[in-house]
Coordinates of C-alpha atoms in Angstrom, one line a residue:
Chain A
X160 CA 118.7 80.6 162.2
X161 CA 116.7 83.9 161.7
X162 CA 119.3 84.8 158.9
X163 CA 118.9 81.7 157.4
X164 CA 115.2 81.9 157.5
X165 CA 115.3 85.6 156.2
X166 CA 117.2 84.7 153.5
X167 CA 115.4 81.5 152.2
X168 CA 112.2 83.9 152.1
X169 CA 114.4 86.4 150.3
X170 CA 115.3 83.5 147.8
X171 CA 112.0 82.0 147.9
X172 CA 110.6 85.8 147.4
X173 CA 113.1 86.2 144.4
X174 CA 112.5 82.7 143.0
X175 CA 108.8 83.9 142.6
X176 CA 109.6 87.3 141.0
X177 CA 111.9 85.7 138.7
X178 CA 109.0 83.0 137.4
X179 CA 106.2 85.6 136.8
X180 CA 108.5 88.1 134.9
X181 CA 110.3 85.1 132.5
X182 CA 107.2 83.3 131.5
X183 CA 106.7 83.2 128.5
X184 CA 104.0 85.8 127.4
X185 CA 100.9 84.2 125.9
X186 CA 99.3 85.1 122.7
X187 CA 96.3 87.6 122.8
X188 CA 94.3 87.5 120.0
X189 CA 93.1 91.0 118.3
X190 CA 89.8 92.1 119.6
X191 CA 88.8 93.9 116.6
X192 CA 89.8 90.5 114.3
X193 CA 87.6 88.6 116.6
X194 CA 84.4 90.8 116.3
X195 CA 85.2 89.7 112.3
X196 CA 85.5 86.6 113.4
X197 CA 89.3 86.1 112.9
X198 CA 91.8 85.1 115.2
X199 CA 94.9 86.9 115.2
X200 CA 98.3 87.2 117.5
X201 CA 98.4 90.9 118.3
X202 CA 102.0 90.1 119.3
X203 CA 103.1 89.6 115.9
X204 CA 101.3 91.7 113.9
X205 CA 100.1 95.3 113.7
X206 CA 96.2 94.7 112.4
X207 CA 94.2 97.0 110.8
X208 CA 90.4 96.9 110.5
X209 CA 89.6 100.8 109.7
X210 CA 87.7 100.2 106.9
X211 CA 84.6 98.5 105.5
X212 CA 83.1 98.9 101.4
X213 CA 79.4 98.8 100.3
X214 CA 78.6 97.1 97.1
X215 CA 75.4 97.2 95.8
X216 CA 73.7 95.1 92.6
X217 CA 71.0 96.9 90.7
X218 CA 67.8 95.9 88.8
X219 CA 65.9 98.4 87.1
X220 CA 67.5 101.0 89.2
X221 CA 66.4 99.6 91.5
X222 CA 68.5 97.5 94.8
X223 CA 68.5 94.2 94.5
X224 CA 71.5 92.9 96.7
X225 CA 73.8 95.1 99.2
X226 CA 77.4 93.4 99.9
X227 CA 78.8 94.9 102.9
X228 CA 82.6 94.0 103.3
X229 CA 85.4 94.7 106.1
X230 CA 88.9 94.3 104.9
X231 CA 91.4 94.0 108.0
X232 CA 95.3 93.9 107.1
X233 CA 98.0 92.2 109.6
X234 CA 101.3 93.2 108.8
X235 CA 104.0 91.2 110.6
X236 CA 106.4 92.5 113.1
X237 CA 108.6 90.1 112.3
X238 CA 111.2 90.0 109.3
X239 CA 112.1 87.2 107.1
X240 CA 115.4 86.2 106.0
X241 CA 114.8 87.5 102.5
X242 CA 114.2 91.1 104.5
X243 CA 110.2 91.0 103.7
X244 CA 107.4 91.9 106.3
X245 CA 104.2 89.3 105.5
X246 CA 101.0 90.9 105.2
X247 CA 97.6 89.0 105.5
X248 CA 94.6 90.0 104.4
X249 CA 91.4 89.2 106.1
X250 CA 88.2 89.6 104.0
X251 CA 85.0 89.2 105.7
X252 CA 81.7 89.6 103.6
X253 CA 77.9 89.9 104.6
X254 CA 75.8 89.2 101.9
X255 CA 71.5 90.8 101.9
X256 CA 69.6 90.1 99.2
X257 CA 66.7 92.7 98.9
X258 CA 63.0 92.6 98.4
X259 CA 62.3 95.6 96.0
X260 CA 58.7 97.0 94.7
X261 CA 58.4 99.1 91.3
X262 CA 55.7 100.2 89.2
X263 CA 55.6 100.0 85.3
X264 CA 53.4 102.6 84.1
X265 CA 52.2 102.6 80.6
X266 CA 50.0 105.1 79.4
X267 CA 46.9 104.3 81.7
X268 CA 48.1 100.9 82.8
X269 CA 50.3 100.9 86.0
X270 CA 51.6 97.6 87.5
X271 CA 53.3 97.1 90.5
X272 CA 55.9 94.5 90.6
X273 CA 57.8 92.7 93.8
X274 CA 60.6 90.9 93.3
X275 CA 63.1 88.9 95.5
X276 CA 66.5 88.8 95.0
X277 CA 69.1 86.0 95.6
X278 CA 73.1 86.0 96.1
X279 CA 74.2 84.2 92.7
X280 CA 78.0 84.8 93.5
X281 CA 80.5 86.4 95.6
X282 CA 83.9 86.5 94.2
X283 CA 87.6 88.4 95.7
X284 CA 90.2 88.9 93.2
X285 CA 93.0 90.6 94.2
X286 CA 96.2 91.0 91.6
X287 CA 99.3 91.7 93.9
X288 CA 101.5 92.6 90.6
X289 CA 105.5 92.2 92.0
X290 CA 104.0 91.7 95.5
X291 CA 104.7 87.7 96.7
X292 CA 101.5 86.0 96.8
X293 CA 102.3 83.5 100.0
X294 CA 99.0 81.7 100.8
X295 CA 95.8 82.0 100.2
X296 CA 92.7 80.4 102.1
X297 CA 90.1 78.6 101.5
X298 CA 92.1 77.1 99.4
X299 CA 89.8 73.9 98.2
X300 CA 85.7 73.0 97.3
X301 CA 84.7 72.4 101.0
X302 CA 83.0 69.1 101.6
X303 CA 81.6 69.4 104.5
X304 CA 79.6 72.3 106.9
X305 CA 82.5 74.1 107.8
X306 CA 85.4 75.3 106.2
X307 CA 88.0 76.9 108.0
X308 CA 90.8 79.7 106.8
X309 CA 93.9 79.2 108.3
X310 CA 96.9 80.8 106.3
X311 CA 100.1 79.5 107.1
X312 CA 102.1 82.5 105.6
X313 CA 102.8 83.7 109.4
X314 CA 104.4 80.3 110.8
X315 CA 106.8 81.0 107.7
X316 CA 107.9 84.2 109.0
X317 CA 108.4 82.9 112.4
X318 CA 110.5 79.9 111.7
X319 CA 112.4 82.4 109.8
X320 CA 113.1 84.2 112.6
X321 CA 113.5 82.1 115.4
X322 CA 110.0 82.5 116.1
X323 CA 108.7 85.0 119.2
X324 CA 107.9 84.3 122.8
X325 CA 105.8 81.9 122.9
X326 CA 103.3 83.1 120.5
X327 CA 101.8 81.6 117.4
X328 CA 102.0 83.7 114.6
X329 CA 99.1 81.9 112.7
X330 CA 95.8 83.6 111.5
X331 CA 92.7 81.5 111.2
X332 CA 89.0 82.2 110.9
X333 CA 85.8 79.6 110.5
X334 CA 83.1 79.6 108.5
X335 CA 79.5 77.0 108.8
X336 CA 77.5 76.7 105.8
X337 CA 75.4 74.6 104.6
X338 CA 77.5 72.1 102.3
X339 CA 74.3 71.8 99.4
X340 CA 73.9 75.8 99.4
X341 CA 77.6 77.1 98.7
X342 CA 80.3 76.0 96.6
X343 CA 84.3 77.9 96.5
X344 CA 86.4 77.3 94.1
X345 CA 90.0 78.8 94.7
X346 CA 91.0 80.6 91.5
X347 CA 94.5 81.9 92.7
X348 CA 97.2 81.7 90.3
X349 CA 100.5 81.9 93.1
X350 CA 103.2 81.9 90.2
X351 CA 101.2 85.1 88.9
X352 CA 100.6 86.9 92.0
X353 CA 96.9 86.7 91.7
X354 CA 94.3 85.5 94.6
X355 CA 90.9 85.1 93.7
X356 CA 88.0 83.0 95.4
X357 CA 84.6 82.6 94.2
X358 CA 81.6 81.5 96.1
X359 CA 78.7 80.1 94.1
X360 CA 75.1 79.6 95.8
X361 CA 73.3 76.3 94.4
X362 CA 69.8 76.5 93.3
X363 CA 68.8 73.1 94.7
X364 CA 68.3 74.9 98.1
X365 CA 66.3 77.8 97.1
X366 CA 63.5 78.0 99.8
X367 CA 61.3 80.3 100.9
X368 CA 62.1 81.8 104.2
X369 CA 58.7 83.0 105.4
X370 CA 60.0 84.4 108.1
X371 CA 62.0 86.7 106.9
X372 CA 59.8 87.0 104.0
X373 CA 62.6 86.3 101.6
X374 CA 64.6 83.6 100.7
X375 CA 67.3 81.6 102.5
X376 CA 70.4 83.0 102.4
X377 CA 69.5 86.1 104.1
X378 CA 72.4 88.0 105.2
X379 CA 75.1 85.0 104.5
X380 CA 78.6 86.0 105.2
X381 CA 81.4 84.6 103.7
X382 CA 85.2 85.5 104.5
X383 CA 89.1 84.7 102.9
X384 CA 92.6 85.8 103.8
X385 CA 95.3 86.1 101.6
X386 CA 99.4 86.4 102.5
X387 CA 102.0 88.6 100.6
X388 CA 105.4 88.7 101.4
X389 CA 106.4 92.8 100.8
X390 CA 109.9 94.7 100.9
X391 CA 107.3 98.4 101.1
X392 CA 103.5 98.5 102.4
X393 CA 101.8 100.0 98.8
X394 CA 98.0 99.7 98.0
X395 CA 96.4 97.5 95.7
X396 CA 93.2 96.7 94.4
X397 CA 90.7 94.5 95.5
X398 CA 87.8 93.4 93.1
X399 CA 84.6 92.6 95.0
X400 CA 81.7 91.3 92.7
X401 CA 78.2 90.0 93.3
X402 CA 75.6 88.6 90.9
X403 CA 71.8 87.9 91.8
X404 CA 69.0 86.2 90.4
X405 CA 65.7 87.8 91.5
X406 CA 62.1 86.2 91.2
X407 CA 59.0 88.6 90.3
X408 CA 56.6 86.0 92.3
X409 CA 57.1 84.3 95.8
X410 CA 58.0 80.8 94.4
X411 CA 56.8 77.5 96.1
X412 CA 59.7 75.0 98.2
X413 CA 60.6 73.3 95.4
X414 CA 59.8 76.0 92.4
X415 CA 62.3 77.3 90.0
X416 CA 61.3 80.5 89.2
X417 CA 64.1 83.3 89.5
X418 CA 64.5 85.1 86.3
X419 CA 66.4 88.3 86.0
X420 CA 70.1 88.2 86.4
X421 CA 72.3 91.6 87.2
X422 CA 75.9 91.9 88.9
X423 CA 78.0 94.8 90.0
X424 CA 81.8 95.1 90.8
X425 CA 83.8 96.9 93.4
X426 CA 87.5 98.6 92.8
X427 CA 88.9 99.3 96.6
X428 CA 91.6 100.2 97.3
X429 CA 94.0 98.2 100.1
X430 CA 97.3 99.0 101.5
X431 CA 99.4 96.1 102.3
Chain F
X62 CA 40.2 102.7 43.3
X63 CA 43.4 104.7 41.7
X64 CA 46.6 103.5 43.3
X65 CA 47.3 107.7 44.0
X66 CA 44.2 107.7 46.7
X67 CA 45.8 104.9 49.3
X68 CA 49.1 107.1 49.8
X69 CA 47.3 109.6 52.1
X70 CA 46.1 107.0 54.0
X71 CA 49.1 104.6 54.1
X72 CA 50.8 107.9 55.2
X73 CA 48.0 108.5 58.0
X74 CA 48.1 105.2 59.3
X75 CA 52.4 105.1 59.6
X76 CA 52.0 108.6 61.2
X77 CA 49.4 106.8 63.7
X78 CA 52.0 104.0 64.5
X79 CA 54.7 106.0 64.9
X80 CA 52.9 108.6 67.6
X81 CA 51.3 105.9 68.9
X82 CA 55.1 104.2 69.3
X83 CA 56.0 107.2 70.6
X84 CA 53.6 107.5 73.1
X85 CA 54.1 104.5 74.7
X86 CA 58.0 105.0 74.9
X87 CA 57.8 108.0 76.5
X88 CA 54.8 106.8 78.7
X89 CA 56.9 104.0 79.9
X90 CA 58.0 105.1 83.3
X91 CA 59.5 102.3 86.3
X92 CA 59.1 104.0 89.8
X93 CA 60.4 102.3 93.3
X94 CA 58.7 105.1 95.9
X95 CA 57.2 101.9 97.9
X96 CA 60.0 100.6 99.2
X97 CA 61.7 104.1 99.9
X98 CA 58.6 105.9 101.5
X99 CA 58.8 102.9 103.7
X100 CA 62.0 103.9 105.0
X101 CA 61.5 107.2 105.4
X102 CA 58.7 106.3 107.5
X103 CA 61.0 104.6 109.6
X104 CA 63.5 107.5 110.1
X105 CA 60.5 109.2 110.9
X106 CA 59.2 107.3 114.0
X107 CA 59.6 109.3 117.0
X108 CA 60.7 106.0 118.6
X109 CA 63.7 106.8 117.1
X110 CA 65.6 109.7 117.8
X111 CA 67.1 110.6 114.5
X112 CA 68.6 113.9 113.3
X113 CA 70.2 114.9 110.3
X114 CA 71.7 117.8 109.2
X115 CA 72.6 118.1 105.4
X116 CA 74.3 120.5 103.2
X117 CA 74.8 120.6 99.2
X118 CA 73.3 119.3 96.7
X119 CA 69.4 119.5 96.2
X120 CA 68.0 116.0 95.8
X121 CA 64.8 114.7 96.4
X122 CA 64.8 113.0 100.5
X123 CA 61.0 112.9 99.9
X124 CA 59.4 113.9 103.7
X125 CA 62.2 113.0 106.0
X126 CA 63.2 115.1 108.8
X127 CA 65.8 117.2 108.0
X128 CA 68.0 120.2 109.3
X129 CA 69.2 121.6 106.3
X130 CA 72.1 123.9 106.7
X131 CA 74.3 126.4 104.6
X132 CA 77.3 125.8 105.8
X133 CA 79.8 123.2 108.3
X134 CA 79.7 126.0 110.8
X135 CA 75.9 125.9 111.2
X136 CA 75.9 122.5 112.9
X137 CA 75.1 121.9 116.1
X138 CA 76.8 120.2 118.4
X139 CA 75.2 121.4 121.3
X140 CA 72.6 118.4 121.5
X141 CA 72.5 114.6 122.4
X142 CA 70.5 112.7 119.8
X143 CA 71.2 108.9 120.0
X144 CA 71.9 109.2 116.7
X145 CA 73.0 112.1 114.7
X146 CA 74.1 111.8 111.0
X147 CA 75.6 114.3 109.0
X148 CA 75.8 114.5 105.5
X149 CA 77.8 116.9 102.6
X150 CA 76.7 115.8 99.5
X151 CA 79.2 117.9 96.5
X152 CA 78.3 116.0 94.1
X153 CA 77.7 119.3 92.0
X154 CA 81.1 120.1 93.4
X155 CA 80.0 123.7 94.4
X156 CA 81.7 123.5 98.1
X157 CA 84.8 124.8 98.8
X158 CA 86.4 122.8 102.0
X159 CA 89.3 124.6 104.7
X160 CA 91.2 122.4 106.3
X161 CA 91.1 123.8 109.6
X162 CA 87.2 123.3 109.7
X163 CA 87.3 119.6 108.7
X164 CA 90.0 119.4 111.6
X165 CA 87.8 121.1 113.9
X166 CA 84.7 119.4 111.9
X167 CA 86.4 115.7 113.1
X168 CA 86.9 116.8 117.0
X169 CA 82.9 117.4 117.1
X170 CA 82.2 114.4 115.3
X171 CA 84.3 112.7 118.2
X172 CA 83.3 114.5 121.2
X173 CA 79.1 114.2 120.4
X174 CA 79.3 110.5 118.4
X175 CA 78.0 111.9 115.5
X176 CA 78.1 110.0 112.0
X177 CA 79.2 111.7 108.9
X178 CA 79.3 111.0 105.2
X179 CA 80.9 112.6 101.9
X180 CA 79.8 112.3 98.5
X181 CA 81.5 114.0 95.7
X182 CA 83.9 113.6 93.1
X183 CA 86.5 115.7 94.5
X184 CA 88.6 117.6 97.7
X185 CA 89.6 113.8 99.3
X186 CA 93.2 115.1 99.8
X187 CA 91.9 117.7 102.1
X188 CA 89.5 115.4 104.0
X189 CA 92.7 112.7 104.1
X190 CA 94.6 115.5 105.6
X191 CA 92.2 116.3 108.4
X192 CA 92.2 112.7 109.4
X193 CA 88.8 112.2 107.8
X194 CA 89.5 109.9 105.2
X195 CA 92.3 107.1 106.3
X196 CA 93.1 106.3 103.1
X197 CA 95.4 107.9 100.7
X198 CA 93.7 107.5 97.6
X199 CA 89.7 107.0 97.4
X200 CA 88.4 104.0 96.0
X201 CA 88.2 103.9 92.4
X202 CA 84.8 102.5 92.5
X203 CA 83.8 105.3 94.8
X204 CA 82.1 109.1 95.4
X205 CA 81.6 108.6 99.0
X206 CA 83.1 107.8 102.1
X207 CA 81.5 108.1 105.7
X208 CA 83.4 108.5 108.7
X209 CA 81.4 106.4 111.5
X210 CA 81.9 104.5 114.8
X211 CA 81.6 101.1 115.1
X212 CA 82.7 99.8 118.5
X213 CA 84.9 102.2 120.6
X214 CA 86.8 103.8 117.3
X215 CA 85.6 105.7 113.6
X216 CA 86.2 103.4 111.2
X217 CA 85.7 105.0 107.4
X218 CA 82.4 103.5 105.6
X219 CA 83.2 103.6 101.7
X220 CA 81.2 102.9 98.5
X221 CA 77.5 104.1 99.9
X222 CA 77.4 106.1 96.7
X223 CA 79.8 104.3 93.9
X224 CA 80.1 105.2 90.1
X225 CA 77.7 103.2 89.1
X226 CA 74.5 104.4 91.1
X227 CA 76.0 108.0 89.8
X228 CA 75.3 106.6 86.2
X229 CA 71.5 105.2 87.1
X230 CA 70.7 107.8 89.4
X231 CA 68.7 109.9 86.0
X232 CA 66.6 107.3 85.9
X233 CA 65.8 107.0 89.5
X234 CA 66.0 110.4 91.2
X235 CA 65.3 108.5 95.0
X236 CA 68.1 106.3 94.5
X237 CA 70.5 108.8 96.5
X238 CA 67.8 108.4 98.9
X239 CA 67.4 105.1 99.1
X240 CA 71.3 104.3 99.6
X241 CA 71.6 106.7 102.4
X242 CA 68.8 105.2 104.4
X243 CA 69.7 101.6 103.5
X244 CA 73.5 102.7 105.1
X245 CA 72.0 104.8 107.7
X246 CA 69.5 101.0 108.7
X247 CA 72.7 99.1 109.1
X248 CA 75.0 102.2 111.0
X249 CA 71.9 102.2 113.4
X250 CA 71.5 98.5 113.6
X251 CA 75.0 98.0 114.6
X252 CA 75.4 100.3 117.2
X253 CA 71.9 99.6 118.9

């Protein structure tokens, strides 16, 4: 009976062994896509956040507007039948309009002028030239507070491939705004290799934010992710531009009064 | 009156409009000290403890603390500031760079959790090779990159100084300034 015993807690022992080293491993999201507010399998792809740009928009050479944007790029670890790796990539942008003071002298007459500025737009373009343009996200005018980014490039490779372990190979991010305030329109053209998205801020919600003394919109973040299919990892360039309005007087709730209108653009450089 | 005696005066009074034009073209003048003097003054607080050490190019940084130094080797790395920047601005392009220091230059930055920035228009390929710059190939917008933790890892800042503040910069000699404080604000806000 011992024996017996001995043995069915060897089985038993075995049995348990055997459960926790076959089950199926479960899919850890990337820490540094989640401080960006993306959610990414680190089992599937190799991701790559080492980098953030600084745009700025200028009035009178003066700041008016400072775009600060992280570019992360997942590459997957899997292949697809055609023998291309898919790259995503993740675009996360934080938008500060800037209060700025300047004097005009003239002769004996100086004046000192404040002005506010105001995020007009915030467009990506991105021409991938021979590069596969897979996805791209958000793809449509949102309609309601929320719009979420959820390319489906990934699930492609993994049906491809039998899938992996368990693990989704999706990439998704969220973003709230307020539905009035922001409008994205998707100008991608897929069948030219081109991803573009432009976010346009309204003017029926100008307000005055008094306290952050400036208006609303402070520090608004907007992100996108776009999907390649690649036979080599090269770099290409991403476009970041901005416009702002500015107003030279702190405008009533319901006033009109932003005047002066500059932009900027930024060339980077991304390897996918 | 004979026609002959109004041309010295027509004369006069075009040479009067045109100094007087003059004048006022040259006296226009647009300033943004306000804003910039405000931010110095923050640098400046003793409630925060800010060094910087910068070498290169003379440009105006108005009455912010700085260590100036002549060369990479003359930084110290011997101290623990909660936040230590280091700037090389070769904008003029008058520094030459060894790789071996920039290696060594990286190591420190490391070690001590120091931030550092590069403006110029040149000698990326040697700060790519030290492990400086990730990227291959700068940005063509860009004469700058910083090197800079965020998190637990140095992630590479790009685009504080871009082609376009190079153009404006004659007409607003704080702008340099300006941009570096404005990066510096946010590389101390996100770490605090």
């Amino acid at each position: 009976m011992k024996v017996i015993k001995k043995l069915l807690v060897l089985i038993l022992l075995f049995v348990g062994i055997a459960i926790v080293f076959n089950h199926p491993t479960q899919a850890a999201n990337d820490p540094e896509s989640s401080i960006h507010g993306f959610s990414v399998d680190n089992g599937a792809y190799t991701v790559n956040w080492d980098s953030r740009r600084t745009l700025n928009v200028y009035q009178s050479g003066a700041v008016k507007g400072t775009i600060t944007t992280y570019v992360g790029v997942a590459h997957s670890n899997f292949v697809l039948s055609n023998g291309k790796h898919v790259s995503t990539i993740m675009i996360r942008s934080i938008v500060t309009p800037k209060k700025y003071t300047y004097t005009e002298k003239v002769l004996w007459w100086t004046n000192t002028i404040t002005e506010y500025g105001t995020a007009d737009e915030l467009k990506y373009t991105m021409n991938f030239g021979s590069t596969e343009l897979m996805d791209v996200d958000p793809k449509n005018q949102p309609t309601s507070n929320t719009y979420s980014i959820g390319v489906n490039a990934g699930l492609s490779a993994s049906t491809s491939n039998g899938g992996t372990y368990g693990g989704s190979l999706g990439i998704s991010a969220s973003q709230t705004f307020t539905a009035d305030a922001l409008k994205i329109y998707n100008l991608s053209d897929t069948s030219a290799n081109i991803a573009s998205t432009s976010y346009q801020y309204q003017n029926s919600v100008w307000r005055w934010n008094w306290e952050r003394d400036s208006y609303n919109f402070y520090e608004s973040e907007q992100k996108a992710a776009y999907a390649v299919a690649t036979t080599s990892r090269r770099y290409v360039t991403l476009i970041i531009y901005a416009s702002f309005n500015s107003a030279d007087a702190t405008p009533s709730y319901w006033q009109n009064n932003l005047t002066k209108y500059s932009d900027n653009s930024y060339y980077a450089s991304i390897y996918v | 009156m004979h026609q002959s005696m109004y041309k010295p005066i027509a004369k006069s009074i075009t040479f009067i409009i045109v100094l007087c034009t003059s004048i006022l073209l040259y006296g226009c003048e647009r300033n943004n000290v306000d804003p910039v003097q405000e931010l110095v003054d923050s640098f400046n607080e003793d409630s925060l403890d800010f060094k910087l050490y910068y070498l290169g190019k003379d440009v105006n940084l108005l009455d912010l603390e700085v260590t100036f130094v002549t060369s990479i080797s003359s930084i110290s790395f011997n101290h623990l500031n909660e936040y230590t920047f280091i700037v090389i601005n070769n904008l003029d392009g008058l520094i030459d760079f060894q790789l071996e220091e920039l290696i060594t230059l990286k190591t420190d930055i490391e070690t001590y959790g120091y931030a550092f920035y590069y403006f110029g228009n040149s000698d990326f390929d040697v700060f790519h090779e030290s492990g400086l710059l990730k990227n291959e190939v700068m940005d063509p917008s860009s004469l700058s990159f910083g090197y800079v933790r965020e998190g637990d890892r140095y992630i590479n800042v790009i685009g504080t100084w871009d082609i376009t503040a190079n153009q404006i910069s004659n007409t607003n000699d704080l702008l340099f300034l300006e941009l570096l404080l404005n990066e510096f604000k946010y590389q101390v806000n996100i770490t605090s």
